[in-house]
Amino acid sequence: MKVLILNGSPRGQKSNTYRMALAFTDGIRAELGVSADIRTIDVYAAHIEDCRGCFCCWTSTPGKCVVDDDAEYILSEITAADVVVWSFPLYYFGMPSRLKALLDRHLPTLLPFIAERSDGSYVHAFRDADRPAGSVMPAAKNVLISGGGLGKERNNFEALLKQFDILCDGCYTKIICPQSEAFAHVDVTDYLTSVKEAGREYAHCARLSEETEHRVNSSLYPPEAYVKMADASWDIEDTARGSSPEAKAQSAAERFTRQMAATYNPGAFDGVERIFEIYYTDIGAGYQLVMGKDQCEVRLSDFMPYTTRVETPLTVWQDISKGVYSGEQAMLEGKYKTLGDLRLLISWNRYFGFESAKAMSSEASAGKAPKKTNLTLLIIPWFVIWLLLSINAVVGGIAGICAAACLHFANLRWTLTVYDYISCLCVSLFSLLALLGFNTQIILPLSYLSFGIMWLVSCLTPIPLTAHYSKNSYNGDDALKNPLFIKTNLILTLCWAVLYLITPIWTYFIMGSSAPYLTALVNTVCPAFLGIFTNWFQKWYPAKIARG
């Protein structure tokens, strides 16, 4: 497949829209591999003169323009391409002037004779009879990718879309982003990933599904929030502060902070007002973001006690916001320091990202809340056999099988992990052995040993056992992308694994004593102390790392 990107942005390859076009064609390349021949022509780097209206391309030199510039070569590339990607920003409700000049120079591809379309309208017929009737575009297939900065498609892109409707006789694919100016200020990785997936789908089906088309043509942010962020990006007020480097740096920091506040998601407010304080170490200025019910207020003075404080160079936080590197990795590398409650940072995308707001909105409209994992469900079947098998093998065996069976029904409300299913299997097996008359002095230590092995083996996986459950307190699956969260849970999971790997030793001897019922008591007290340690460590360790 020959794909030609016509980059019609005056910014050239620094264009935000061109990033969208590259993501789309990356998807085509990912789907087709080496069979994808993708080329780019920067229209503003080419020499393209205006059409003179002489009609020589129809009369004296049929099919050839008398103007000697780059337009003839570009037209030959367009005609030879299987797909042309028209990539450009919206300029005054249309396309940039040089691209419009190139479009005007398409005249040699047409005949002077008038043809009637199926809808009764008229166009000039194609010189190439193989081209689709009704369209006046020389390319076989066309993809329109355009971005704008006004925040909404309504009363913004209609003129451009109508033009392409007429040019292509309605047969083209569109990807419109009315908030593409946000690309320069925030991380748009998720959106560009969606555009890339759209490219894969287009390469496979030559069209986009309704779901995909809706996803890549949706706003990045609620329009009101985008407008605040966009307005805050301009440095009009710099003259009021002075022109010194220090004044310019403080203006840049304040604009950036206000942009950050504009992306606040009020839907994440849980009744608790949080105060995020950020101090830019390279310019010596600090700000507070008061995260309330309806909005996020930026404070320049009269600071209140903070919930979370970050000390960082401005450039580092800007790079994090653009997705240059992750905030979690930057913290581990000591690029910034954090004081106070780390949970706000771990759940950052919930408070300052509208993807989660969209998800919450869709779930609310569907009338159902997302299911979560539950560590208690994992422990209950084990606790049943540990408590009852030391007292009565038959009672403990029956209760263990019942507890394991009930765990399956918990899936109606909770999300079960692989460790829940492993627990069901193991508890059922040990309960069955007890009912068959096997020695509980052996069964109980083996059950503790298998429980410890399960925890230990999970430490060898990317996500340790406790992380599957503790993520619920830290914005769900987003926490699993946080290296510090994973490292903290790895240490805690290893501690619990060691406890249950050595528990069989004293369990065996207590079960062989005259008071086997003390097994449950002893094996409840030891985990209780480790539980106290866990509650302390999961707060202390991340805070220690964050402080640097």
Coordinates of C-alpha atoms in Angstrom, one line a residue:
M1 CA 0.0 0.0 0.0
K2 CA 1.4 3.4 -1.0
V3 CA 0.5 6.1 1.5
L4 CA 1.3 9.7 1.0
I5 CA 1.1 12.2 3.9
L6 CA 0.5 15.7 2.6
N7 CA 1.7 17.8 5.6
G8 CA 0.0 21.1 5.0
S9 CA 1.1 22.8 8.3
P10 CA 3.2 26.0 8.2
R11 CA 5.0 24.5 11.2
G12 CA 6.3 21.6 9.1
Q13 CA 7.1 18.5 11.1
K14 CA 6.7 20.4 14.4
S15 CA 2.9 20.4 13.7
N16 CA 0.6 18.9 16.3
T17 CA -1.6 17.6 13.5
Y18 CA 1.4 16.0 11.9
R19 CA 1.9 14.0 15.1
M20 CA -1.6 12.7 14.6
A21 CA -0.8 11.8 11.0
L22 CA 2.4 10.0 12.1
A23 CA 0.5 8.0 14.7
F24 CA -2.1 7.0 12.0
T25 CA 0.5 5.9 9.5
D26 CA 2.5 4.1 12.3
G27 CA -0.7 2.0 12.8
I28 CA -0.8 1.3 9.0
R29 CA 2.9 0.2 9.1
A30 CA 2.3 -1.9 12.2
E31 CA -0.5 -3.7 10.4
L32 CA 1.1 -4.1 6.9
G33 CA 4.8 -4.3 7.8
V34 CA 7.2 -3.9 4.9
S35 CA 4.3 -3.7 2.3
A36 CA 3.5 -0.2 3.6
D37 CA 5.2 2.4 1.5
I38 CA 4.7 5.6 3.5
R39 CA 6.1 9.0 2.3
T40 CA 5.7 12.6 3.5
I41 CA 5.6 15.8 1.5
D42 CA 5.9 19.0 3.5
V43 CA 3.8 21.4 1.4
Y44 CA 5.2 24.5 2.9
A45 CA 8.7 23.4 2.1
A46 CA 7.8 23.0 -1.6
H47 CA 7.7 25.6 -4.3
I48 CA 4.0 25.9 -5.3
E49 CA 2.7 28.9 -7.2
D50 CA -0.9 29.9 -7.5
C51 CA -3.1 28.7 -10.3
R52 CA -3.2 31.4 -13.0
G53 CA -6.6 30.5 -14.4
C54 CA -5.3 30.3 -17.9
F55 CA -6.8 26.9 -18.6
C56 CA -3.8 25.9 -20.7
C57 CA -3.9 22.5 -18.9
W58 CA -7.3 22.0 -20.7
T59 CA -6.4 23.5 -24.1
S60 CA -2.9 24.0 -25.3
T61 CA -1.1 21.5 -23.0
P62 CA -3.9 19.0 -21.9
G63 CA -3.2 17.5 -18.5
K64 CA 0.0 19.6 -18.0
C65 CA 0.3 22.9 -16.1
V66 CA 2.4 25.6 -17.7
V67 CA 3.7 26.7 -14.3
D68 CA 7.1 25.1 -13.7
D69 CA 7.3 24.3 -10.0
D70 CA 6.9 21.4 -7.5
A71 CA 3.1 21.0 -8.0
E72 CA 3.5 18.7 -11.0
Y73 CA 5.7 16.3 -9.0
I74 CA 3.3 16.4 -6.0
L75 CA 0.3 15.7 -8.2
S76 CA 2.1 12.7 -9.7
E77 CA 2.7 11.4 -6.2
I78 CA -0.9 12.0 -5.2
T79 CA -2.2 10.1 -8.3
A80 CA 0.2 7.2 -7.7
A81 CA -0.8 6.8 -4.0
D82 CA -3.3 4.3 -2.8
V83 CA -4.1 6.5 0.2
V84 CA -3.5 10.3 0.7
V85 CA -3.5 11.6 4.2
W86 CA -4.4 15.3 4.2
S87 CA -2.8 16.5 7.4
F88 CA -3.1 20.2 8.4
P89 CA -4.4 22.5 11.1
L90 CA -7.7 24.4 10.8
Y91 CA -7.0 27.9 9.5
Y92 CA -10.0 30.3 9.6
F93 CA -12.4 27.4 9.3
G94 CA -10.6 26.0 6.3
M95 CA -7.1 24.8 5.2
P96 CA -3.9 26.7 5.2
S97 CA -3.2 28.8 2.1
R98 CA -0.4 26.9 0.5
L99 CA -2.4 23.7 0.7
K100 CA -5.3 25.4 -0.8
A101 CA -3.0 26.6 -3.6
L102 CA -1.9 23.0 -4.2
L103 CA -5.6 21.9 -4.3
D104 CA -6.3 24.6 -6.9
R105 CA -3.4 23.1 -9.0
H106 CA -5.3 19.8 -9.3
L107 CA -7.1 21.3 -12.3
P108 CA -4.8 19.4 -14.9
T109 CA -6.3 16.1 -13.5
L110 CA -9.7 17.1 -14.7
L111 CA -11.4 17.6 -18.1
P112 CA -13.2 20.8 -19.1
F113 CA -16.4 18.8 -19.7
I114 CA -19.1 18.8 -17.1
A115 CA -20.4 15.6 -15.6
E116 CA -23.5 15.0 -13.5
R117 CA -23.2 13.4 -10.1
S118 CA -25.7 10.9 -8.7
D119 CA -27.2 13.6 -6.6
G120 CA -27.9 15.8 -9.6
S121 CA -25.0 18.3 -8.9
Y122 CA -22.3 18.9 -11.5
V123 CA -18.5 18.5 -11.5
H124 CA -15.7 18.4 -14.1
A125 CA -15.0 14.9 -15.2
F126 CA -11.7 13.1 -14.4
R127 CA -9.1 12.9 -17.1
D128 CA -8.3 9.4 -15.8
A129 CA -11.4 7.4 -16.5
D130 CA -10.5 4.8 -13.8
R131 CA -11.0 7.3 -11.0
P132 CA -14.3 7.0 -9.0
A133 CA -17.2 8.9 -10.5
G134 CA -18.4 11.9 -8.5
S135 CA -15.1 12.6 -6.7
V136 CA -12.8 15.3 -7.9
M137 CA -9.8 14.0 -5.9
P138 CA -7.1 12.2 -7.9
A139 CA -6.3 9.9 -5.0
A140 CA -8.2 6.6 -4.8
K141 CA -8.7 7.0 -1.0
N142 CA -8.4 10.0 1.2
V143 CA -8.0 10.5 4.9
L144 CA -8.5 14.0 6.5
I145 CA -6.6 14.6 9.7
S146 CA -7.0 18.1 11.1
G147 CA -6.6 19.8 14.4
G148 CA -7.8 23.1 15.8
G149 CA -7.6 25.1 19.0
L150 CA -11.1 26.4 19.7
G151 CA -12.1 23.4 21.7
K152 CA -15.3 22.3 19.8
E153 CA -16.1 20.9 16.4
R154 CA -19.4 22.8 16.2
N155 CA -19.2 26.1 14.3
N156 CA -15.6 25.4 13.7
F157 CA -14.9 22.5 11.2
E158 CA -18.2 22.5 9.3
A159 CA -16.9 24.5 6.3
L160 CA -13.8 22.2 5.9
L161 CA -15.8 19.0 6.3
K162 CA -18.4 20.3 3.7
Q163 CA -15.5 21.0 1.3
F164 CA -14.2 17.5 1.7
D165 CA -17.7 16.0 1.4
I166 CA -17.9 17.7 -2.0
L167 CA -14.4 17.0 -3.1
C168 CA -14.6 13.3 -2.2
D169 CA -18.3 12.8 -2.9
G170 CA -18.6 11.8 0.8
C171 CA -16.2 8.9 0.5
Y172 CA -13.3 9.8 2.9
T173 CA -12.2 9.1 6.5
K174 CA -11.9 11.9 9.0
I175 CA -10.0 12.3 12.2
I176 CA -10.7 15.7 13.8
C177 CA -9.2 17.0 17.0
P178 CA -10.6 20.4 18.0
Q179 CA -8.2 20.6 20.9
S180 CA -4.9 19.8 19.3
E181 CA -3.2 22.8 20.9
A182 CA -3.2 20.8 24.1
F183 CA -0.6 18.5 22.6
A184 CA 2.1 21.1 23.5
H185 CA 1.1 21.1 27.2
V186 CA -0.2 17.8 28.3
D187 CA 0.5 14.1 27.8
V188 CA -1.7 12.9 24.9
T189 CA -0.2 9.4 24.6
D190 CA -3.5 7.7 25.1
Y191 CA -5.1 9.7 22.3
L192 CA -2.3 9.1 19.9
T193 CA -2.4 5.4 20.7
S194 CA -6.1 5.5 19.7
V195 CA -5.1 7.2 16.5
K196 CA -2.5 4.6 15.8
E197 CA -5.1 1.8 16.4
A198 CA -7.3 3.6 14.0
G199 CA -4.5 3.4 11.4
R200 CA -4.2 -0.4 12.0
E201 CA -8.0 -0.7 11.5
Y202 CA -7.9 1.4 8.4
A203 CA -5.1 -0.7 6.9
H204 CA -7.1 -3.9 7.5
C205 CA -10.7 -2.7 6.6
A206 CA -10.1 0.5 4.6
R207 CA -12.5 2.2 6.9
L208 CA -13.1 2.9 10.6
S209 CA -15.8 1.4 12.8
E210 CA -18.3 3.7 14.4
E211 CA -16.6 3.1 17.8
T212 CA -13.2 3.9 16.6
E213 CA -14.3 6.9 14.6
H214 CA -16.1 8.3 17.7
R215 CA -13.0 7.7 19.9
V216 CA -10.5 9.5 17.6
N217 CA -13.0 12.4 16.9
S218 CA -13.8 13.0 20.6
S219 CA -12.6 15.9 22.7
L220 CA -9.6 15.4 24.9
Y221 CA -11.1 17.5 27.7
P222 CA -14.4 19.0 28.5
P223 CA -14.6 22.3 26.5
E224 CA -14.8 24.5 29.5
A225 CA -11.6 23.0 31.0
Y226 CA -9.8 23.1 27.7
V227 CA -10.6 26.8 27.3
K228 CA -9.2 27.6 30.7
M229 CA -6.0 25.6 29.9
A230 CA -5.7 27.2 26.4
D231 CA -6.2 30.8 27.7
A232 CA -3.6 30.1 30.4
S233 CA -1.0 29.2 27.9
W234 CA -0.5 32.7 26.5
D235 CA 2.1 35.0 27.9
I236 CA 0.2 38.3 27.2
E237 CA 0.7 39.4 30.9
D238 CA 4.4 39.0 30.8
T239 CA 4.9 42.7 30.1
A240 CA 3.1 43.6 33.3
R241 CA 5.6 41.6 35.4
G242 CA 8.7 42.9 33.6
S243 CA 11.0 41.5 31.1
S244 CA 13.8 40.1 33.3
P245 CA 14.6 36.4 33.0
E246 CA 13.3 35.9 36.6
A247 CA 9.9 37.6 35.8
K248 CA 9.5 35.5 32.6
A249 CA 10.3 32.3 34.4
Q250 CA 7.7 33.1 37.1
S251 CA 5.1 33.9 34.5
A252 CA 5.8 30.6 32.7
A253 CA 5.5 28.8 36.0
E254 CA 2.2 30.4 36.8
R255 CA 0.7 29.8 33.3
F256 CA 1.8 26.2 33.5
T257 CA 0.2 25.8 37.0
R258 CA -3.0 27.3 35.8
Q259 CA -3.1 24.9 32.9
M260 CA -2.6 22.0 35.3
A261 CA -5.5 23.3 37.4
A262 CA -7.7 23.5 34.3
T263 CA -7.5 19.8 33.8
Y264 CA -8.9 19.1 37.3
N265 CA -11.7 16.5 37.3
P266 CA -14.5 17.5 39.7
G267 CA -16.0 14.1 39.3
A268 CA -13.2 12.7 41.4
F269 CA -14.1 14.8 44.4
D270 CA -15.0 12.5 47.3
G271 CA -16.1 15.1 49.8
V272 CA -12.6 15.8 51.1
E273 CA -10.9 19.0 50.0
R274 CA -7.2 18.4 49.1
I275 CA -4.5 20.9 48.8
F276 CA -1.6 20.2 46.4
E277 CA 1.4 22.4 46.8
I278 CA 4.1 22.6 44.2
Y279 CA 7.4 24.5 44.7
Y280 CA 9.5 25.1 41.6
T281 CA 13.1 24.9 42.9
D282 CA 14.7 26.4 39.8
I283 CA 12.7 29.6 40.0
G284 CA 12.0 29.8 43.7
A285 CA 8.2 30.1 43.4
G286 CA 5.5 28.0 44.9
Y287 CA 1.7 27.6 44.2
Q288 CA -1.2 25.8 45.8
L289 CA -4.0 24.0 44.0
V290 CA -7.1 23.7 46.2
M291 CA -9.0 20.7 44.9
G292 CA -12.6 21.4 45.7
K293 CA -16.1 20.1 44.7
D294 CA -16.5 22.1 41.6
Q295 CA -13.2 23.5 40.6
C296 CA -9.4 23.7 41.4
E297 CA -8.4 27.1 42.7
V298 CA -4.8 28.3 42.2
R299 CA -3.4 30.2 45.1
L300 CA -0.3 32.4 44.8
S301 CA -0.3 33.4 48.5
D302 CA -2.2 32.9 51.8
F303 CA -1.2 29.2 51.7
M304 CA -3.1 26.6 53.8
P305 CA -1.7 23.4 55.3
Y306 CA -1.0 21.1 52.3
T307 CA -2.1 17.6 51.7
T308 CA 0.8 16.9 49.4
R309 CA 3.8 19.0 48.5
V310 CA 6.1 18.5 45.6
E311 CA 9.5 20.2 45.2
T312 CA 10.7 20.0 41.6
P313 CA 12.3 22.0 38.8
L314 CA 9.7 23.5 36.5
T315 CA 11.2 21.7 33.5
V316 CA 10.9 18.3 35.2
W317 CA 7.2 18.7 35.9
Q318 CA 6.5 20.1 32.4
D319 CA 8.2 17.0 30.9
I320 CA 6.2 14.8 33.1
S321 CA 2.9 16.5 32.0
K322 CA 3.9 16.0 28.4
G323 CA 4.7 12.3 28.9
V324 CA 8.4 12.7 28.2
Y325 CA 8.9 10.3 31.2
S326 CA 6.6 9.1 33.9
G327 CA 6.2 10.9 37.2
E328 CA 6.7 7.6 39.1
Q329 CA 10.0 6.9 37.5
A330 CA 11.1 10.5 37.9
M331 CA 10.4 10.2 41.7
L332 CA 12.5 7.0 41.9
E333 CA 15.3 8.7 40.1
G334 CA 15.2 11.6 42.6
K335 CA 14.2 14.2 40.0
Y336 CA 11.7 15.7 42.5
K337 CA 10.8 15.3 46.2
T338 CA 7.4 14.7 47.8
L339 CA 6.1 15.5 51.3
G340 CA 2.8 14.6 52.8
D341 CA 0.2 12.1 51.5
L342 CA 1.6 10.2 48.5
R343 CA -1.8 8.8 47.6
L344 CA -2.7 12.0 45.8
L345 CA 0.3 11.5 43.4
I346 CA -0.4 7.8 42.9
S347 CA -4.0 8.7 42.0
W348 CA -3.0 11.7 40.0
N349 CA -4.7 10.6 36.8
R350 CA -7.9 10.4 38.6
Y351 CA -7.8 14.0 39.8
F352 CA -6.1 15.6 36.8
G353 CA -7.1 13.4 33.9
F354 CA -10.5 13.2 32.1
E355 CA -10.1 9.7 30.8
S356 CA -11.1 8.4 34.2
A357 CA -13.9 10.9 34.3
K358 CA -15.2 9.6 31.0
A359 CA -15.0 6.0 32.4
M360 CA -16.8 7.0 35.6
S361 CA -19.5 8.7 33.5
S362 CA -20.0 5.7 31.2
E363 CA -20.2 3.4 34.2
A364 CA -22.7 5.7 35.9
S365 CA -24.9 5.9 32.8
A366 CA -24.8 2.1 32.6
G367 CA -26.0 2.0 36.2
K368 CA -23.2 -0.2 37.6
A369 CA -20.0 0.3 39.6
P370 CA -16.8 -1.4 38.6
K371 CA -16.0 -4.6 40.5
K372 CA -12.9 -4.7 42.7
T373 CA -10.6 -7.3 44.2
N374 CA -10.9 -8.2 47.9
L375 CA -8.0 -9.6 49.9
T376 CA -10.5 -10.8 52.6
L377 CA -12.0 -13.2 50.0
L378 CA -8.5 -14.8 49.6
I379 CA -7.9 -15.3 53.3
I380 CA -11.3 -16.6 54.5
P381 CA -11.1 -20.1 53.0
W382 CA -7.6 -20.6 54.4
F383 CA -8.6 -19.2 57.8
V384 CA -11.6 -21.6 58.0
I385 CA -9.4 -24.7 57.7
W386 CA -6.6 -23.3 59.9
L387 CA -9.1 -22.6 62.7
L388 CA -11.3 -25.7 62.4
L389 CA -8.9 -28.5 61.3
S390 CA -7.0 -28.0 64.6
I391 CA -10.2 -28.7 66.5
N392 CA -12.1 -31.3 64.4
A393 CA -10.9 -32.7 61.1
V394 CA -14.4 -33.6 59.8
V395 CA -16.0 -30.2 60.7
G396 CA -12.9 -28.4 59.3
G397 CA -13.0 -30.4 56.1
I398 CA -16.6 -29.8 55.4
A399 CA -16.3 -26.1 56.3
G400 CA -13.3 -25.7 54.1
I401 CA -15.0 -27.2 51.0
C402 CA -18.0 -25.0 51.6
A403 CA -15.9 -21.8 52.0
A404 CA -14.0 -22.6 48.8
A405 CA -17.3 -23.2 46.9
C406 CA -18.8 -19.9 48.2
L407 CA -15.7 -18.0 46.9
H408 CA -16.8 -18.8 43.3
F409 CA -20.1 -17.0 43.9
A410 CA -18.2 -13.9 45.2
N411 CA -17.3 -13.3 41.5
L412 CA -20.8 -11.9 41.1
R413 CA -19.8 -8.8 43.1
W414 CA -16.0 -8.9 43.3
T415 CA -13.2 -9.5 40.8
L416 CA -11.3 -12.7 41.6
T417 CA -7.6 -12.9 40.9
V418 CA -5.6 -16.0 39.9
Y419 CA -4.6 -16.3 43.6
D420 CA -8.3 -16.5 44.6
Y421 CA -8.7 -19.5 42.3
I422 CA -5.5 -21.1 43.5
S423 CA -6.7 -20.7 47.0
C424 CA -10.0 -22.4 46.1
L425 CA -8.2 -25.4 44.7
C426 CA -5.7 -25.7 47.5
V427 CA -8.3 -25.4 50.3
S428 CA -10.5 -27.9 48.7
L429 CA -7.7 -30.3 48.4
F430 CA -6.6 -30.0 52.0
S431 CA -10.2 -30.2 53.2
L432 CA -10.7 -33.4 51.1
L433 CA -7.5 -35.0 52.6
A434 CA -8.8 -34.2 56.1
L435 CA -12.2 -35.9 55.3
L436 CA -10.3 -38.9 54.0
G437 CA -8.6 -39.3 57.3
F438 CA -5.2 -38.0 56.6
N439 CA -3.2 -36.7 59.6
T440 CA -4.1 -33.1 60.3
Q441 CA -0.7 -32.7 62.0
I442 CA 0.7 -33.0 58.5
I443 CA -2.1 -31.3 56.6
L444 CA -2.1 -28.0 58.5
P445 CA 1.7 -27.4 58.2
L446 CA 1.4 -28.2 54.5
S447 CA -1.4 -25.7 54.0
Y448 CA 0.6 -22.9 55.6
L449 CA 3.6 -23.9 53.4
S450 CA 1.6 -23.9 50.2
F451 CA 0.1 -20.5 51.2
G452 CA 3.6 -19.1 51.7
I453 CA 4.8 -20.6 48.4
M454 CA 2.0 -18.9 46.6
W455 CA 3.0 -15.5 48.1
L456 CA 6.7 -16.2 47.3
V457 CA 6.1 -17.2 43.7
S458 CA 4.0 -14.0 43.1
C459 CA 7.2 -12.0 43.9
L460 CA 8.7 -13.4 40.7
T461 CA 5.9 -12.0 38.6
P462 CA 5.6 -8.3 37.5
I463 CA 2.8 -7.7 40.0
P464 CA 3.3 -9.2 43.5
L465 CA 0.3 -10.6 45.3
T466 CA -0.6 -7.7 47.6
A467 CA -0.6 -5.2 44.7
H468 CA -3.6 -6.9 43.1
Y469 CA -5.6 -6.0 46.2
S470 CA -4.1 -2.8 47.6
K471 CA -4.4 -1.1 44.2
N472 CA -8.1 -0.4 45.1
S473 CA -6.9 2.3 47.5
Y474 CA -4.7 3.9 44.8
N475 CA -6.8 4.5 41.7
G476 CA -7.1 0.9 40.6
D477 CA -5.0 -0.5 37.8
D478 CA -3.2 2.9 37.3
A479 CA -1.3 2.1 40.5
L480 CA 0.1 -1.0 38.9
K481 CA 2.1 1.3 36.5
N482 CA 3.8 3.0 39.5
P483 CA 7.2 1.5 40.2
L484 CA 7.2 2.7 43.8
F485 CA 3.9 1.1 44.5
I486 CA 5.1 -2.2 43.0
K487 CA 8.3 -2.1 44.9
T488 CA 6.5 -1.4 48.2
N489 CA 4.2 -4.3 47.6
L490 CA 7.0 -6.6 46.6
I491 CA 8.7 -6.0 49.9
L492 CA 5.5 -6.6 51.9
T493 CA 4.6 -9.7 49.9
L494 CA 8.0 -11.1 50.5
C495 CA 7.6 -10.5 54.3
W496 CA 4.3 -12.3 54.4
A497 CA 5.8 -15.1 52.3
V498 CA 8.6 -15.6 54.8
L499 CA 6.1 -15.7 57.7
Y500 CA 4.0 -18.4 56.2
L501 CA 7.0 -20.4 55.0
I502 CA 8.3 -20.7 58.6
T503 CA 4.9 -21.0 60.2
P504 CA 4.7 -24.8 59.4
I505 CA 7.6 -25.4 61.7
W506 CA 5.9 -24.5 65.0
T507 CA 2.5 -25.5 63.6
Y508 CA 3.8 -29.1 63.3
F509 CA 5.0 -29.2 66.9
I510 CA 1.9 -27.5 68.4
M511 CA -0.3 -29.9 66.5
G512 CA 1.6 -32.8 68.0
S513 CA 1.3 -31.5 71.5
S514 CA -1.5 -31.9 74.0
A515 CA -3.1 -28.6 73.0
P516 CA -3.4 -28.6 69.2
Y517 CA -6.2 -26.0 69.4
L518 CA -3.6 -23.4 70.3
T519 CA -2.4 -23.6 66.7
A520 CA -5.1 -21.2 65.6
L521 CA -4.3 -18.7 68.4
V522 CA -0.6 -18.6 67.8
N523 CA -1.0 -18.4 64.0
T524 CA -3.4 -15.5 64.5
V525 CA -1.2 -13.4 66.8
C526 CA 1.9 -13.6 64.5
P527 CA 0.1 -12.3 61.4
A528 CA -1.5 -9.6 63.6
F529 CA 2.0 -8.2 64.4
L530 CA 3.0 -8.4 60.8
G531 CA -0.3 -6.6 59.9
I532 CA 0.7 -3.7 62.2
F533 CA 4.1 -3.6 60.5
T534 CA 2.4 -3.6 57.1
N535 CA 0.2 -0.6 57.9
W536 CA 3.3 1.3 59.0
F537 CA 5.6 0.3 56.3
Q538 CA 3.2 1.0 53.4
K539 CA 3.2 4.6 54.5
W540 CA 6.8 5.0 55.7
Y541 CA 8.7 3.5 52.9
P542 CA 7.1 5.4 49.9
A543 CA 7.4 8.6 52.0
K544 CA 11.1 7.9 52.6
I545 CA 11.8 7.4 48.9
A546 CA 9.7 10.4 47.9
R547 CA 11.6 12.7 50.3
G548 CA 14.8 11.7 48.6

